[in-house]
Short mmCIF file of C-alpha atoms in Angstrom, two decimals:
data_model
loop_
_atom_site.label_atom_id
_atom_site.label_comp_id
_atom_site.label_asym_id
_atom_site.label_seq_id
_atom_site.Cartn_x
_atom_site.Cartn_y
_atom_site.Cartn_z
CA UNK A 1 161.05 125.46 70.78
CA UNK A 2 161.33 121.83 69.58
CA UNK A 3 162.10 120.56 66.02
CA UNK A 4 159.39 118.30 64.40
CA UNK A 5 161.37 114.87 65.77
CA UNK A 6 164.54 116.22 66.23
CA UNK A 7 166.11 113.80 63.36
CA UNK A 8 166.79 116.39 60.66
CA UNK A 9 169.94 118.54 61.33
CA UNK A 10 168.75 121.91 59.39
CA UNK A 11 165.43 121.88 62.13
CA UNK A 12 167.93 122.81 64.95
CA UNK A 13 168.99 126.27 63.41
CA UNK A 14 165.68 126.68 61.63
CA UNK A 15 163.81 126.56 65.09
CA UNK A 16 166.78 129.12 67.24
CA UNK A 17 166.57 131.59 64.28
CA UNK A 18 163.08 132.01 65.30
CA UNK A 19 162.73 135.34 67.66
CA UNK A 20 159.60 135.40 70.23
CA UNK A 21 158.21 138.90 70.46
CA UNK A 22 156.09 138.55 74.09
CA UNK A 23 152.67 140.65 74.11
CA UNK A 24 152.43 140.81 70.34
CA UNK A 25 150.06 141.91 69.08
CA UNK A 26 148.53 142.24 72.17
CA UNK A 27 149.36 141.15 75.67
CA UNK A 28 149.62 137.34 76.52
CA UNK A 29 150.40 136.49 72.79
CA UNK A 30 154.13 135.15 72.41
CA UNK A 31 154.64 136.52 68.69
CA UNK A 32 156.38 133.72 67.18
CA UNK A 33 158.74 136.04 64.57
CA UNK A 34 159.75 134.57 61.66
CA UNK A 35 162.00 137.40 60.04
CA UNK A 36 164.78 136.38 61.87
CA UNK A 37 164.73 133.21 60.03
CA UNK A 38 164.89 134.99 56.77
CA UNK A 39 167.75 137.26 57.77
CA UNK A 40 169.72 133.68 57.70
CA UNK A 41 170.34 132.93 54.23
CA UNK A 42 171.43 129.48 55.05
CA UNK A 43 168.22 128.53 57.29
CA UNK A 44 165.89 130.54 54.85
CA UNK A 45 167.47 128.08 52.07
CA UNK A 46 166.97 124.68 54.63
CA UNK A 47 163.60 125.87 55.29
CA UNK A 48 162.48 125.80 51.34
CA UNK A 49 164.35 122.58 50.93
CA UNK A 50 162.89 120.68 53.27
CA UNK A 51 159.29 121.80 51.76
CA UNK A 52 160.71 120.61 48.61
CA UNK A 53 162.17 117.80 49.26
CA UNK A 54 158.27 116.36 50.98
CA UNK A 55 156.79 117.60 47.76
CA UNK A 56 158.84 117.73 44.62
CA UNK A 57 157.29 114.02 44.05
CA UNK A 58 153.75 114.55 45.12
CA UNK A 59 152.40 116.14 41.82
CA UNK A 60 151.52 119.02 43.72
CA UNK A 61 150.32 121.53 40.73
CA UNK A 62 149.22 124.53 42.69
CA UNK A 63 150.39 125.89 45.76
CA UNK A 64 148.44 128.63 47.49
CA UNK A 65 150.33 130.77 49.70
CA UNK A 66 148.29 132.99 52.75
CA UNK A 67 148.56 136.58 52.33
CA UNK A 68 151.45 138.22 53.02
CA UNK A 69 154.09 135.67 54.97
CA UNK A 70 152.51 132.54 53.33
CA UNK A 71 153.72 134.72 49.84
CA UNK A 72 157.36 134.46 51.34
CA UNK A 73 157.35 130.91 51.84
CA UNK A 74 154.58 129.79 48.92
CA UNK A 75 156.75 130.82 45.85
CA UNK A 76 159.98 129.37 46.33
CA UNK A 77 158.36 126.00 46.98
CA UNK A 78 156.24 126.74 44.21
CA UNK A 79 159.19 127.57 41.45
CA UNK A 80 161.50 124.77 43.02
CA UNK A 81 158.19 122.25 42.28
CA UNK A 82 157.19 123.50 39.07
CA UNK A 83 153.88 124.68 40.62
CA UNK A 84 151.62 127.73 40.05
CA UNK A 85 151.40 130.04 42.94
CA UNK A 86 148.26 131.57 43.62
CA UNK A 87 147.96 134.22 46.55
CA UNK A 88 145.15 133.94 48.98
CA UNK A 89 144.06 137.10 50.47
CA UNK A 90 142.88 137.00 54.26
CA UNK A 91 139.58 135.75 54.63
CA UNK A 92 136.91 137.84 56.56
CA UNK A 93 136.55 137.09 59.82
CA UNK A 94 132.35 135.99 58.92
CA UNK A 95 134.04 133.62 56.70
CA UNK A 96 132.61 131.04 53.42
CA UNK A 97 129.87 133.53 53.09
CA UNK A 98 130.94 136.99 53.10
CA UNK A 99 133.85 135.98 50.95
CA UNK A 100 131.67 134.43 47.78
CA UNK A 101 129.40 137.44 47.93
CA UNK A 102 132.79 140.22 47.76
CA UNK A 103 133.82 138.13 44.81
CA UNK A 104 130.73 137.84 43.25
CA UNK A 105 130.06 141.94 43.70
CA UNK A 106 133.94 142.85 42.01
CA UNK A 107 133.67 140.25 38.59
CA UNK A 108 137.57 141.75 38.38
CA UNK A 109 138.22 141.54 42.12
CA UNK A 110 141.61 140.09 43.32
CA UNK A 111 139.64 137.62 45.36
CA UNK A 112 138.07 135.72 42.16
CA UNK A 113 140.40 135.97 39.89
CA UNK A 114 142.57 133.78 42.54
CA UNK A 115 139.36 131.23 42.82
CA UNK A 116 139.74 131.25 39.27
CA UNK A 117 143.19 130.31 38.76
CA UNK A 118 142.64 126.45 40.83
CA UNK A 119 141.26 124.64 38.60
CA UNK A 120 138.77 121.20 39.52
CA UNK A 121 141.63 118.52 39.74
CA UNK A 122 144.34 120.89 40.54
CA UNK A 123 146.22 119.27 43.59
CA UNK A 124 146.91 122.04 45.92
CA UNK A 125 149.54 122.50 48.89
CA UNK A 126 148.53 125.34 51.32
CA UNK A 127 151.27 127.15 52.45
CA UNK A 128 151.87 130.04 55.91
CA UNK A 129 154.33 130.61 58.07
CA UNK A 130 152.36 129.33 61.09
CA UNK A 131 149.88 127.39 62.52
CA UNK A 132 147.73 128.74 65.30
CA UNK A 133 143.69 127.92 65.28
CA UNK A 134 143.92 126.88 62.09
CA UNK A 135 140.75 129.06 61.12
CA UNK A 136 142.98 130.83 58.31
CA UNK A 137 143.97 127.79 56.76
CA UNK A 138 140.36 125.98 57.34
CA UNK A 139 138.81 129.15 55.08
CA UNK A 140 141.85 128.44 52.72
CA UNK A 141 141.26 124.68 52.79
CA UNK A 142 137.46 125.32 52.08
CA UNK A 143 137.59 128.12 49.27
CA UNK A 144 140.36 125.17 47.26
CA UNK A 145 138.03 122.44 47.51
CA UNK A 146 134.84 124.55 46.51
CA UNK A 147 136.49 125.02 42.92
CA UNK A 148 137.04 121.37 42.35
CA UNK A 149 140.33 121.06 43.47
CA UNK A 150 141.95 118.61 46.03
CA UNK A 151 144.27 119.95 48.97
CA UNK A 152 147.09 117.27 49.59
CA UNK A 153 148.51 119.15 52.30
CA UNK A 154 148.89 122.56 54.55
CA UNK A 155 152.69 123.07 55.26
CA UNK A 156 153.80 125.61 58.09
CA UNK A 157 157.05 126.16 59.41
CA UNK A 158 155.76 126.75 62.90
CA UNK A 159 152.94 125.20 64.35
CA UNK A 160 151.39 126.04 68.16
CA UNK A 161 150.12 122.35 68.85
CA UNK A 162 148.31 123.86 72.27
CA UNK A 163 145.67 125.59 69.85
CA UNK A 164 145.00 122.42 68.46
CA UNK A 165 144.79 124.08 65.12
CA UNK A 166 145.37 120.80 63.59
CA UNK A 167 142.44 119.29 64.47
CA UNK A 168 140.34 122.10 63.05
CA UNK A 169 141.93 120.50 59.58
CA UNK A 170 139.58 117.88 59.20
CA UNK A 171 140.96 115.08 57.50
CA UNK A 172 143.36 117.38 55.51
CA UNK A 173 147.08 116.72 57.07
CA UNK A 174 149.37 119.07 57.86
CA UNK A 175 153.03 119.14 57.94
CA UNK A 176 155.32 121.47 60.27
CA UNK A 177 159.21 122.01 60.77
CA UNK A 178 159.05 122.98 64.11
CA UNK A 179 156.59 123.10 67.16
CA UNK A 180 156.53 125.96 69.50
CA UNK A 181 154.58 125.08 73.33
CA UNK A 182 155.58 128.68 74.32
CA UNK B 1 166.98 149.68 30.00
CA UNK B 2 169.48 147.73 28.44
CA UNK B 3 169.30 146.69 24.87
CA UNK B 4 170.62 143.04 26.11
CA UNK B 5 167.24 142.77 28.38
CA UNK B 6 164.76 144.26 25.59
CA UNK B 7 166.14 140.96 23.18
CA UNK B 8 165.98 138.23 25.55
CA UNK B 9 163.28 136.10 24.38
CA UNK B 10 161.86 135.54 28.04
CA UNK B 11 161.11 139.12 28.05
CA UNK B 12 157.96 138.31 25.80
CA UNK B 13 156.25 135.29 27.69
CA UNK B 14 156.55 137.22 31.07
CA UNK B 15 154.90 140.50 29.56
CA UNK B 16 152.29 138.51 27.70
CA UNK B 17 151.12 136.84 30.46
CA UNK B 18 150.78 140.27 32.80
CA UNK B 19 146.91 140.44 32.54
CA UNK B 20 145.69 144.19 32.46
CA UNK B 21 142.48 144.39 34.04
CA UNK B 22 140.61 148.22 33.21
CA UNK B 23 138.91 150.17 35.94
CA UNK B 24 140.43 148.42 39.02
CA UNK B 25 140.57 148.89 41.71
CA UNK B 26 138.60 152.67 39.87
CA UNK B 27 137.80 154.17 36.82
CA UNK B 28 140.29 155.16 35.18
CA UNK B 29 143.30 152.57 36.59
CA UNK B 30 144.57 150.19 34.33
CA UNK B 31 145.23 147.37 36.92
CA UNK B 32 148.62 145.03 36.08
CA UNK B 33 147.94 141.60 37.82
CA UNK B 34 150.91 139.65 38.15
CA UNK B 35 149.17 136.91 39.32
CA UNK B 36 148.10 135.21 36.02
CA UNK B 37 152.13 135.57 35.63
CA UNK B 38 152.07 133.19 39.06
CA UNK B 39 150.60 130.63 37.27
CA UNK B 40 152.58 129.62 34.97
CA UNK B 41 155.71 128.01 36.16
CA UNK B 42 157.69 128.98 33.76
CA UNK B 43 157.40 132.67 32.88
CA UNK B 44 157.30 132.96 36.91
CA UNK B 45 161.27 131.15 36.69
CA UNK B 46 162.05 133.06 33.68
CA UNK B 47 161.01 136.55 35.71
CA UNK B 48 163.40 135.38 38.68
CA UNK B 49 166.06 134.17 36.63
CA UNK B 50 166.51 137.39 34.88
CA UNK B 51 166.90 139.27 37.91
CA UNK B 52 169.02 137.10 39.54
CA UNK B 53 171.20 137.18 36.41
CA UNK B 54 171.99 140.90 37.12
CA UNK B 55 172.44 140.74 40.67
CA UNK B 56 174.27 137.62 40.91
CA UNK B 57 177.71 139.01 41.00
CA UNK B 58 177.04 142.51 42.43
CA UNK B 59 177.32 141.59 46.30
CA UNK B 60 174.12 142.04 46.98
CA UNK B 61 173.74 141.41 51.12
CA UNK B 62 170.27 142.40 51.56
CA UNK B 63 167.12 142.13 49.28
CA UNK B 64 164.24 143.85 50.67
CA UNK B 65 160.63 143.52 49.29
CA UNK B 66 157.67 145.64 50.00
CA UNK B 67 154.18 144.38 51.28
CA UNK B 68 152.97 141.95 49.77
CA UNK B 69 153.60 141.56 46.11
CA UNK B 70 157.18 142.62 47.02
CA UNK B 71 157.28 139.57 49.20
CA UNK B 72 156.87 137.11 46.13
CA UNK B 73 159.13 138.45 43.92
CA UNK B 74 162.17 139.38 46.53
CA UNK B 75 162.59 135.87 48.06
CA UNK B 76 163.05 133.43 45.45
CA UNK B 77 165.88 136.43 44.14
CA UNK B 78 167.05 136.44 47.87
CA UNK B 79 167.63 133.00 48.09
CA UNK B 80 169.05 132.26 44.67
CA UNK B 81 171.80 135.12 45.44
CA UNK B 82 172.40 134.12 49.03
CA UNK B 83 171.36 137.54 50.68
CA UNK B 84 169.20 138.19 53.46
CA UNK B 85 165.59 138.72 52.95
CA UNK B 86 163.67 141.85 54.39
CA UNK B 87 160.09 142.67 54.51
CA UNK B 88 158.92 146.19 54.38
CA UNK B 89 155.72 146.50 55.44
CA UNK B 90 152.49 148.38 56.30
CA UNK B 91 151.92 149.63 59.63
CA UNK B 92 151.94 147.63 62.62
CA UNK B 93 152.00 144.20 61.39
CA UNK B 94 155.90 143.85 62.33
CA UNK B 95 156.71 143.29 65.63
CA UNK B 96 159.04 144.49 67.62
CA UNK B 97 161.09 147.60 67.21
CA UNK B 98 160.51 149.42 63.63
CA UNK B 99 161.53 152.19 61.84
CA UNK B 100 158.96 154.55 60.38
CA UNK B 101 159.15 156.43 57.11
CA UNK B 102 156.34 158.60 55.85
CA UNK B 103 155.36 159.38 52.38
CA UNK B 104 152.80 160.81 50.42
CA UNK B 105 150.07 158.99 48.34
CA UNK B 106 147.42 160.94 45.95
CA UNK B 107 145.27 161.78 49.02
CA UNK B 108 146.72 161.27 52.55
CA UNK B 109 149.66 159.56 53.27
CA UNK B 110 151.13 156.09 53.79
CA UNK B 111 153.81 154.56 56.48
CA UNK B 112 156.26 152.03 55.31
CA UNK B 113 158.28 150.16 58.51
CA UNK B 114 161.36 147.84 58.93
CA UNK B 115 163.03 145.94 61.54
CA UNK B 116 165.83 147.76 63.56
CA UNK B 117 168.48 145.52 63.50
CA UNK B 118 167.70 143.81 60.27
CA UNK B 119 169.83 145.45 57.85
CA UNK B 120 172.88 147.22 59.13
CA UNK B 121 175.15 150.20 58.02
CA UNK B 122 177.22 148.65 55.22
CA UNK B 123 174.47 146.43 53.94
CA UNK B 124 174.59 146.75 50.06
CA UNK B 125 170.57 146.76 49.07
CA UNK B 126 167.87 145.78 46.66
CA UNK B 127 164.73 147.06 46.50
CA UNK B 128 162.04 144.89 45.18
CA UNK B 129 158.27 145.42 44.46
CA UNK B 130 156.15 144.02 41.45
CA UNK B 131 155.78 147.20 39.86
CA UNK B 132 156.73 151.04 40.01
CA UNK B 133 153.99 153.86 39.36
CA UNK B 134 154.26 157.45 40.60
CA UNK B 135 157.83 155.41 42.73
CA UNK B 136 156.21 156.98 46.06
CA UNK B 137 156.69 153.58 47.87
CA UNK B 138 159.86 152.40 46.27
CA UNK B 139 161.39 156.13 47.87
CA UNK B 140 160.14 155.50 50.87
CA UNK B 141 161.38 152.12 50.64
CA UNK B 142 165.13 153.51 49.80
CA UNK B 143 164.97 155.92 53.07
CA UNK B 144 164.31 153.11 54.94
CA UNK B 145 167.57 151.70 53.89
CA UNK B 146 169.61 154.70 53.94
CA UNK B 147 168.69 155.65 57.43
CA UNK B 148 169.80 153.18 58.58
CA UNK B 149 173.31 153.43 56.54
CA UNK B 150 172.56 150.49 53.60
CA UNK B 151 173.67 151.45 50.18
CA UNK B 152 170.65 151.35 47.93
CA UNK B 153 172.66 149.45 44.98
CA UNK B 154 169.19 149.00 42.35
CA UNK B 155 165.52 149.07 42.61
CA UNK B 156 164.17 146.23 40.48
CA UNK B 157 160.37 145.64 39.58
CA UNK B 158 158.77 143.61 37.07
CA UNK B 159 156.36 146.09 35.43
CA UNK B 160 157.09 150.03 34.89
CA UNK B 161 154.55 152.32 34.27
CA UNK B 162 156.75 155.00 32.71
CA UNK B 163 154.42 157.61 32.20
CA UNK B 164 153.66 158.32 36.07
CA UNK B 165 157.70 159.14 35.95
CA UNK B 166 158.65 157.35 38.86
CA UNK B 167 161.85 156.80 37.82
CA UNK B 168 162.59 159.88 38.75
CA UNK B 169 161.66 159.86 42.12
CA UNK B 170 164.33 157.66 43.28
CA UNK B 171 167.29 160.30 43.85
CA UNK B 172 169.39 159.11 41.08
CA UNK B 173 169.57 155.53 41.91
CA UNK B 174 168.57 153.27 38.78
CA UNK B 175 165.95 151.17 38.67
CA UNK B 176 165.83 147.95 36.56
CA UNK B 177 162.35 146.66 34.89
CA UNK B 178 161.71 143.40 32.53
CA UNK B 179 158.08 145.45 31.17
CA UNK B 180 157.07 149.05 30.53
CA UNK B 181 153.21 149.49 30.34
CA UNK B 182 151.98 152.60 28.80
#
């Protein structure tokens, strides 16, 4: 596993205390295990600072964290930024569609009241633990922007540059800690 | 509940911004969404803070926080107190080797798992999840722990539901709250 340009000394332990769990969760899928990381205190803590330290400038007011290991990595950024933190529940797989109609059905739904808490002119950072497609974050990217706000950013720690997830992005950028070409 | 807690004046901007929405996710529940407490910046710090006030100096080595509100509450206390982080989570979504523990919901039951390996005999543990209700997940969550020879030192949540008694549930170990919601 390589560290995003191998300049910053914190990438080198943040990238080992990543475990690979082969045929997860299927066979042929190198599980790229991020709970190792957080059993680290001091690469857990590098991690979140080296989020913050890109965006404690960038008036960043929300950032939206990917349900459930974006919510690990989302709110520490969020408090050490003075953001909100809004959690974003998984998309369904049929995607912009499906989604606006389950809102729409439950007015009280989990789902909406998230939509409703970006605001139009909110600038939003999109936070997970990896990168892989990119379809999670795309849906994520697209339900921010349909309520008026702007994404700056998506911010992984891992990304899988072979899936070419960050192409599916559009223009939106996307910055990583460390790439994995397992 | 200590009278110290009840008189801090954070107590009240974190409970007032707890939004209680009736009927979800049935008749009957009154649902307590933390996430309108996400979004503002400051009543989210204030809710860490106060937790990481008590646990500071208690030796806390592992926090562990169950799927997935858990997961935005435990880390920012993890970090802040310089213990490891450890999810608990629903079935299969860990890989690797797990632990198991069983427990019993209103109808049919429910499977809380862990990492073997993650936290080890000796570990001295918190327990973290947004809120407590009937405290069926928060004792499964404590079994987890035990089995594997952790010291459950506190169970801390944000909201309490007192009358569902779950307090009780938790074989004598305390549990610390910042709101009660009757």
């Amino acid at each position: 596993m390589a560290s995003q340009g191998g300049q910053d000394p914190r990438l080198a332990k943040i990238a080992s205390s990543i475990r690979v769990i082969p045929d997860f969760p299927k066979p042929g899928i190198m599980f790229q295990d991020i709970t190792t990381l957080l059993l680290n205190p001091e690469a857990f803590k590098d991690t979140i600072d080296l989020f913050v330290e890109r965006y404690r400038e960038q008036n960043i007011s929300v950032v939206a964290g990917v349900e459930a290991r974006g919510f690990i990595f989302g709110p520490p950024i969020a408090l050490a930024i003075g953001a909100k933190f809004v959690p974003m529940r998984n998309p369904q797989i049929t995607g912009e569609v499906i989604s606006e109609e389950y809102s729409l059905e439950y007015g009280t739904d989990t789902m909406e009241m998230h939509v409703g808490a970006v605001q139009p002119g909110d600038r939003a950072l999109i936070v997970d633990d990896l990168i892989a497609t990119g379809g999670t974050l795309c849906a994520a990217i697209k339900l921010i922007e349909r309520v008026g706000a702007e994404v700056v950013e998506c911010a992984c720690a891992i990304e899988l540059p072979e899936l070419k997830g960050r192409d599916r992005l559009g223009d939106k950028p996307l910055f990583v800690l460390v790439s994995s070409d397992i | 509940m200590s009278a110290h807690k009840d008189k801090d004046p954070r107590i009240h901007g974190i409970k007032t911004k707890i939004r209680v929405v009736p009927n979800f996710p049935k008749p009957g529940i009154m649902f307590q969404d933390i996430t309108t407490l996400l979004l503002d910046p400051q009543a989210f710090r204030d809710t860490i803070d106060l937790f990481v006030e008590r646990y500071k100096g208690k030796n806390i080595s592992v926090v562990a926080g169950i799927e997935a509100r858990g997961f935005i509450f435990g880390p920012p206390i993890a970090l802040a107190i310089g213990a490891k982080f450890v999810p608990l989570r629903k079935p299969k979504k860990l890989p690797g080797e797990v632990i198991s523990e069983e427990y019993v919901l209103e109808y049919g039951r429910d499977c809380l798992q862990m990492h073997v390996g993650a936290v080890e005999p000796g570990d001295r543990a918190l327990v973290v999840d947004d809120l407590i209700a009937t405290g069926g997940t928060l004792c499964a969550a404590m079994n987890l722990l035990e089995r594997v020879g952790a010291q459950v030192v506190e169970c801390a949540c944000v909201i309490e539901l007192p009358d569902l008694k779950g307090r009780e549930r938790l074989h004598g170990k305390p549990l610390y709250v910042l709101v009660e919601s009757h």
